[in-house]
Coordinates of C-alpha atoms in Angstrom, one line a residue:
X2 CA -37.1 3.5 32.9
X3 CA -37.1 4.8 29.6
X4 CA -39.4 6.8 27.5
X5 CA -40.8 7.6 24.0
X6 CA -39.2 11.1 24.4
X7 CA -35.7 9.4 25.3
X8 CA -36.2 7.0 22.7
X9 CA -36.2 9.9 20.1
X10 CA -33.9 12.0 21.5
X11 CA -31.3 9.0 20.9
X12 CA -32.4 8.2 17.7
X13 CA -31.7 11.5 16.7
X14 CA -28.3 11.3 18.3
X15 CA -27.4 8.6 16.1
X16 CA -28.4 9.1 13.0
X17 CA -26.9 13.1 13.5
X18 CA -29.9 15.0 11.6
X19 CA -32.3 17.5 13.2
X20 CA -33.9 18.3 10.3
X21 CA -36.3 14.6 10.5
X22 CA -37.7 15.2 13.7
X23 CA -41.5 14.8 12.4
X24 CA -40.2 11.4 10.4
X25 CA -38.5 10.0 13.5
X26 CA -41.8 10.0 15.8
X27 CA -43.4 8.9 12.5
X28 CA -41.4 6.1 12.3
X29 CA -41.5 4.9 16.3
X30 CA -45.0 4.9 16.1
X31 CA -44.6 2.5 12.9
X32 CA -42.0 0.5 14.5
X33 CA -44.5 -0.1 17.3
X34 CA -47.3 -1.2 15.0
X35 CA -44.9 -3.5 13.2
X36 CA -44.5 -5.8 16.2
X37 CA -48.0 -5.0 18.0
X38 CA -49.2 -8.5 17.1
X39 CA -46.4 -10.5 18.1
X40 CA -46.6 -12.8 20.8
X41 CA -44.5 -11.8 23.6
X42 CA -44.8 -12.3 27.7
X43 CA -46.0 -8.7 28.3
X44 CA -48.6 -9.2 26.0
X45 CA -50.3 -12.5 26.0
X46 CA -53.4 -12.7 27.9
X47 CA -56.3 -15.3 28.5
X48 CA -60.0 -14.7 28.5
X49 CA -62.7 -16.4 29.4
X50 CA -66.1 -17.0 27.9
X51 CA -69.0 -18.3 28.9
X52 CA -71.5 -20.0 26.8
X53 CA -74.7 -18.6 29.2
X54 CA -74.3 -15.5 27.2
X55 CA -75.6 -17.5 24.0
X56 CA -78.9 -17.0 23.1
X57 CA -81.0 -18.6 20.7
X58 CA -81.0 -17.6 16.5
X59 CA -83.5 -18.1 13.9
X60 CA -83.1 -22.2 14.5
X61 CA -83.8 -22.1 18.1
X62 CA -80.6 -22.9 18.2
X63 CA -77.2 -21.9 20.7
X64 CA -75.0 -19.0 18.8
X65 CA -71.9 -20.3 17.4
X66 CA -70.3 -16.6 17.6
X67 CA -68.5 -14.2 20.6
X68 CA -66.7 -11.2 20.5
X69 CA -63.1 -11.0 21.4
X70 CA -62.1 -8.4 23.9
X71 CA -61.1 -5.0 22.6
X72 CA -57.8 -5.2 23.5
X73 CA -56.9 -8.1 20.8
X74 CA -54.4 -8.4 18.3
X75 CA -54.2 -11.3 17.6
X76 CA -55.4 -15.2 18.5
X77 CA -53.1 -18.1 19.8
X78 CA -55.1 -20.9 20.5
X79 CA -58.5 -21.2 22.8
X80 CA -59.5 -24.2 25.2
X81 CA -62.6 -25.5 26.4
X82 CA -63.7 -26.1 29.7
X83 CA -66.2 -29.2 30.1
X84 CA -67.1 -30.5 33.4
X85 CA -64.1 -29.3 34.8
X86 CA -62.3 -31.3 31.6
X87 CA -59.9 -28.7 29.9
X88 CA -59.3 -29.4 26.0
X89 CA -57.9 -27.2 23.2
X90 CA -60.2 -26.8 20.3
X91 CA -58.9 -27.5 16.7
X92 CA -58.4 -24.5 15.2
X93 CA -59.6 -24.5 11.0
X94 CA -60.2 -22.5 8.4
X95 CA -63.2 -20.3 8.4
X96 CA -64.6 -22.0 5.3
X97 CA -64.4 -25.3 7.2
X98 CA -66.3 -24.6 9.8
X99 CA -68.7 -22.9 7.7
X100 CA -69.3 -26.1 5.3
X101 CA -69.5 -28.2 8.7
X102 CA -72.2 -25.6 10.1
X103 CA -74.1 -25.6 7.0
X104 CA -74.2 -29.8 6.3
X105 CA -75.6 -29.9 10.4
X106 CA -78.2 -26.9 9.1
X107 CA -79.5 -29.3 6.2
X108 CA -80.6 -31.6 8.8
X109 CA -84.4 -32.4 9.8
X110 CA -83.5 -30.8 13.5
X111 CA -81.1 -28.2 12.5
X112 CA -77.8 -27.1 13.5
X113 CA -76.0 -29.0 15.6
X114 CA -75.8 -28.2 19.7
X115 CA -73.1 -30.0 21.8
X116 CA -69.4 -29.5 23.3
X117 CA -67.6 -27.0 20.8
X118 CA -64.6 -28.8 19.1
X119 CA -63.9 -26.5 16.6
X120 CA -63.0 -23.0 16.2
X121 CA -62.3 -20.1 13.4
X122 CA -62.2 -16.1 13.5
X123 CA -65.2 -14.6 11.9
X124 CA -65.5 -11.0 10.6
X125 CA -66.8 -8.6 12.6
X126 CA -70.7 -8.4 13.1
X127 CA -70.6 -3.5 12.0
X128 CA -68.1 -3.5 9.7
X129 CA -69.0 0.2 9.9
X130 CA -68.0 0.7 13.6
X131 CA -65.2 2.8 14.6
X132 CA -63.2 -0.2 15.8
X133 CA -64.7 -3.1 14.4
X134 CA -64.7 -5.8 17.2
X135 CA -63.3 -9.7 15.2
X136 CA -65.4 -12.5 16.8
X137 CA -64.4 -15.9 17.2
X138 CA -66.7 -19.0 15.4
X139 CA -67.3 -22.6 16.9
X140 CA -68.9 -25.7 16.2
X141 CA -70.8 -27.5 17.3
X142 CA -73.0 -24.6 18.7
X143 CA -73.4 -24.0 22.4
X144 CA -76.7 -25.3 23.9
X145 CA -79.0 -21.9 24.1
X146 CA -81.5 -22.1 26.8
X147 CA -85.0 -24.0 25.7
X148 CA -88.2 -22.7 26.3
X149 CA -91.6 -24.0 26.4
X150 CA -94.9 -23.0 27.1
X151 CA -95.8 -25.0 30.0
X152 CA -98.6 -23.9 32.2
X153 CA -99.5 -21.6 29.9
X154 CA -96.7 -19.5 30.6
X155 CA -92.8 -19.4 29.2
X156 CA -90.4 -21.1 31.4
X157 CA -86.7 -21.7 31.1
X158 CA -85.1 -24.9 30.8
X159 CA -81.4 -24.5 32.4
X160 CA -78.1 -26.0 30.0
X161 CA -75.1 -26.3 31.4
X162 CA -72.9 -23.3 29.9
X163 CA -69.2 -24.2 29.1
X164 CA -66.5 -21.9 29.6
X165 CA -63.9 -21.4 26.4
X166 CA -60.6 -20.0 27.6
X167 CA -59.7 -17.9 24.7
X168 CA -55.1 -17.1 24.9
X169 CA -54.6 -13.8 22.7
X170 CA -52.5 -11.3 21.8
X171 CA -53.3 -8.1 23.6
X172 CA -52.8 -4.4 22.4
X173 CA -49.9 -2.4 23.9
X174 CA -50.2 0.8 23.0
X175 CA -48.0 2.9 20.7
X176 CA -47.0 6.3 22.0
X177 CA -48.8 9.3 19.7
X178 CA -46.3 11.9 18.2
X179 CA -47.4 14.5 21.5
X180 CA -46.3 11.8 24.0
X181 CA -43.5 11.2 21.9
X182 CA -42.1 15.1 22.5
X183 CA -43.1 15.2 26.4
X184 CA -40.8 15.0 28.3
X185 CA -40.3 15.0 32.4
X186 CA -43.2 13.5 34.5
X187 CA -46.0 12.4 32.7
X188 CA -43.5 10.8 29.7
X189 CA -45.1 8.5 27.8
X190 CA -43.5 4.8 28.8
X191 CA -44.4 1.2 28.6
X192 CA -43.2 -2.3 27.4
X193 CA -42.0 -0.2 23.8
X194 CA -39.7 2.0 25.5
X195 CA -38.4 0.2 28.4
X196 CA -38.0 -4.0 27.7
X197 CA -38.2 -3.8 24.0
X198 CA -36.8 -0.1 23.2
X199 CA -33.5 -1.5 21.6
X200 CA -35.7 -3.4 18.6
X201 CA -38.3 -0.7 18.7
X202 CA -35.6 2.1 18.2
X203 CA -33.4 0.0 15.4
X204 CA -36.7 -0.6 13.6
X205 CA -37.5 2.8 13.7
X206 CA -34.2 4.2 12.7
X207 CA -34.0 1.6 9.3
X208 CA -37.5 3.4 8.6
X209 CA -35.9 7.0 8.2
X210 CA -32.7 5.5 6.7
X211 CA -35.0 3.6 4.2
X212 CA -38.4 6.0 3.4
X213 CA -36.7 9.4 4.0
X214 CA -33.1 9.3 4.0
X215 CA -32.6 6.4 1.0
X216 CA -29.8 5.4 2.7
X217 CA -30.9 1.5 2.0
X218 CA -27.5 -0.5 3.4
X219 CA -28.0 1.6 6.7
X220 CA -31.4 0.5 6.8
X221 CA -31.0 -3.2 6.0
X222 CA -27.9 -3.1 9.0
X223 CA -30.8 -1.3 11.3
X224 CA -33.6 -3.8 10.5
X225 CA -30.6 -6.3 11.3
X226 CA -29.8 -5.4 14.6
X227 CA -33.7 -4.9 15.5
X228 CA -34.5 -8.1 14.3
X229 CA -31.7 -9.5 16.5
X230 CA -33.1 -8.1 19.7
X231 CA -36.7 -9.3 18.3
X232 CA -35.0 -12.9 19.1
X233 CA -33.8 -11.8 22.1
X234 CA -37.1 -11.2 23.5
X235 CA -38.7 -14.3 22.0
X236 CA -36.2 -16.6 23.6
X237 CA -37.2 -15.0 27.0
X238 CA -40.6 -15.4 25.8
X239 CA -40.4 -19.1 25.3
X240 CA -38.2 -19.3 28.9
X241 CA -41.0 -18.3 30.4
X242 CA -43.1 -21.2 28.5
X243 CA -46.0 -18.8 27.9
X244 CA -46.7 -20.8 24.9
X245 CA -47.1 -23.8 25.9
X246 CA -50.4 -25.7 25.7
X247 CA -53.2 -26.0 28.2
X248 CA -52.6 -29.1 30.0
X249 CA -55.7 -31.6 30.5
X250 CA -57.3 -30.9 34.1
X251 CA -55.7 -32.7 37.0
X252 CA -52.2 -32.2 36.1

């Protein structure tokens, strides 16, 4: 298996300089964070969600928003489970389902509660937060649970929760510039440096030629042969059909 410190021992193999060393782990760590978001079979993952966590807002009404795990990059697509009936949700703009959620608001009961359809990524609710958390929008909102003051006393009326099946991109992590210089047991390695270390390290190497070394035809022929084992992966990707959509249930 290989590792970060492999990785940049190599790179600086071939591009014969040892005066770069800081710019080479620089650049790996880039290279990593360049294809972090794409969708690939190591790193697509499916959550689920379930609508008992909603609770009521200011209308009485079922939340439309939920955060997305920590671990997200990035969204593919996200299903909905209704009575065991399993249906993607149309994905639209955020301003769409805003102006739908604000024409249902206008009405004499409010909002509108039923089976979410439609979906769109909201902004995080502490922008101020170390690592703001992205949160996903649907409509029409989740029931909440209803309450009423029978007998004097607050009960709970029980809805049905759904469960939305959100696919994402999850976060692989990127080796820092320590792990990157260890060496031995306790090497930094994982999905970057093993199954994808050809694109990772070709990336990397067109970043030195191109921001340090200005040597822009090396770096175009680098970026060239990473983007070529970028395709690579992505036809094994789709081999593996991770892509493909959620099938209605029974099938």
């Amino acid at each position: 298996m290989g590792t970060a410190n492999e990785m940049f021992r190599r790179i600086k193999r071939e591009i014969q300089r040892n005066d770069v060393d800081t710019e080479i782990r620089e650049a790996i760590i880039d290279a990593v964070r360049h294809f972090q978001d794409e969708p690939l079979w190591m790193n697509v993952k499916t959550t689920e969600i379930s609508t008992t966590t909603t609770t009521q807002d200011a209308d009485g009404k079922g939340s439309p928003r939920y955060d997305v795990p920590d671990d997200y990059v990035s969204g593919l697509y996200l299903s909905i489970d209704d009575n065991t009936v399993i249906n993607e949700m149309k994905r639209v703009t955020y301003r769409e389902l805003e102006q739908m959620d604000t024409v249902s608001s206008s009405s004499v009961s409010g909002p509108f509660e039923g089976v979410p359809s439609y979906w769109a990524f909201d902004g995080p609710s502490d922008v101020s937060a170390a690592s703001p958390s992205t949160r996903i929008r649907v409509y029409p909102r989740p029931q909440a649970p209803k309450y009423s003051n029978a007998a004097g006393a607050d009960a709970v009326t029980s809805t049905d929760p759904y469960t939305l099946r959100f696919r994402y991109v999850a976060k692989i992590p990127a080796p820092t510039a320590t792990q990157i210089t260890t060496a031995g047991e306790g090497a930094f390695t994982n999905f970057w440096t093993t199954e994808a270390e050809r694109m990772i390290r070709c990336y990397a190497k067109a970043l030195v030629y191109a921001d340090v070394l200005q040597m822009i035809e090396a770096a175009q022929a680098q970026e060239k042969l990473s983007e070529l084992e970028y395709n690579r992966l992505i036809r094994k990707s789709e081999s593996i059909e991770f892509l493909t959509k959620v099938q209605p249930g029974g099938i």
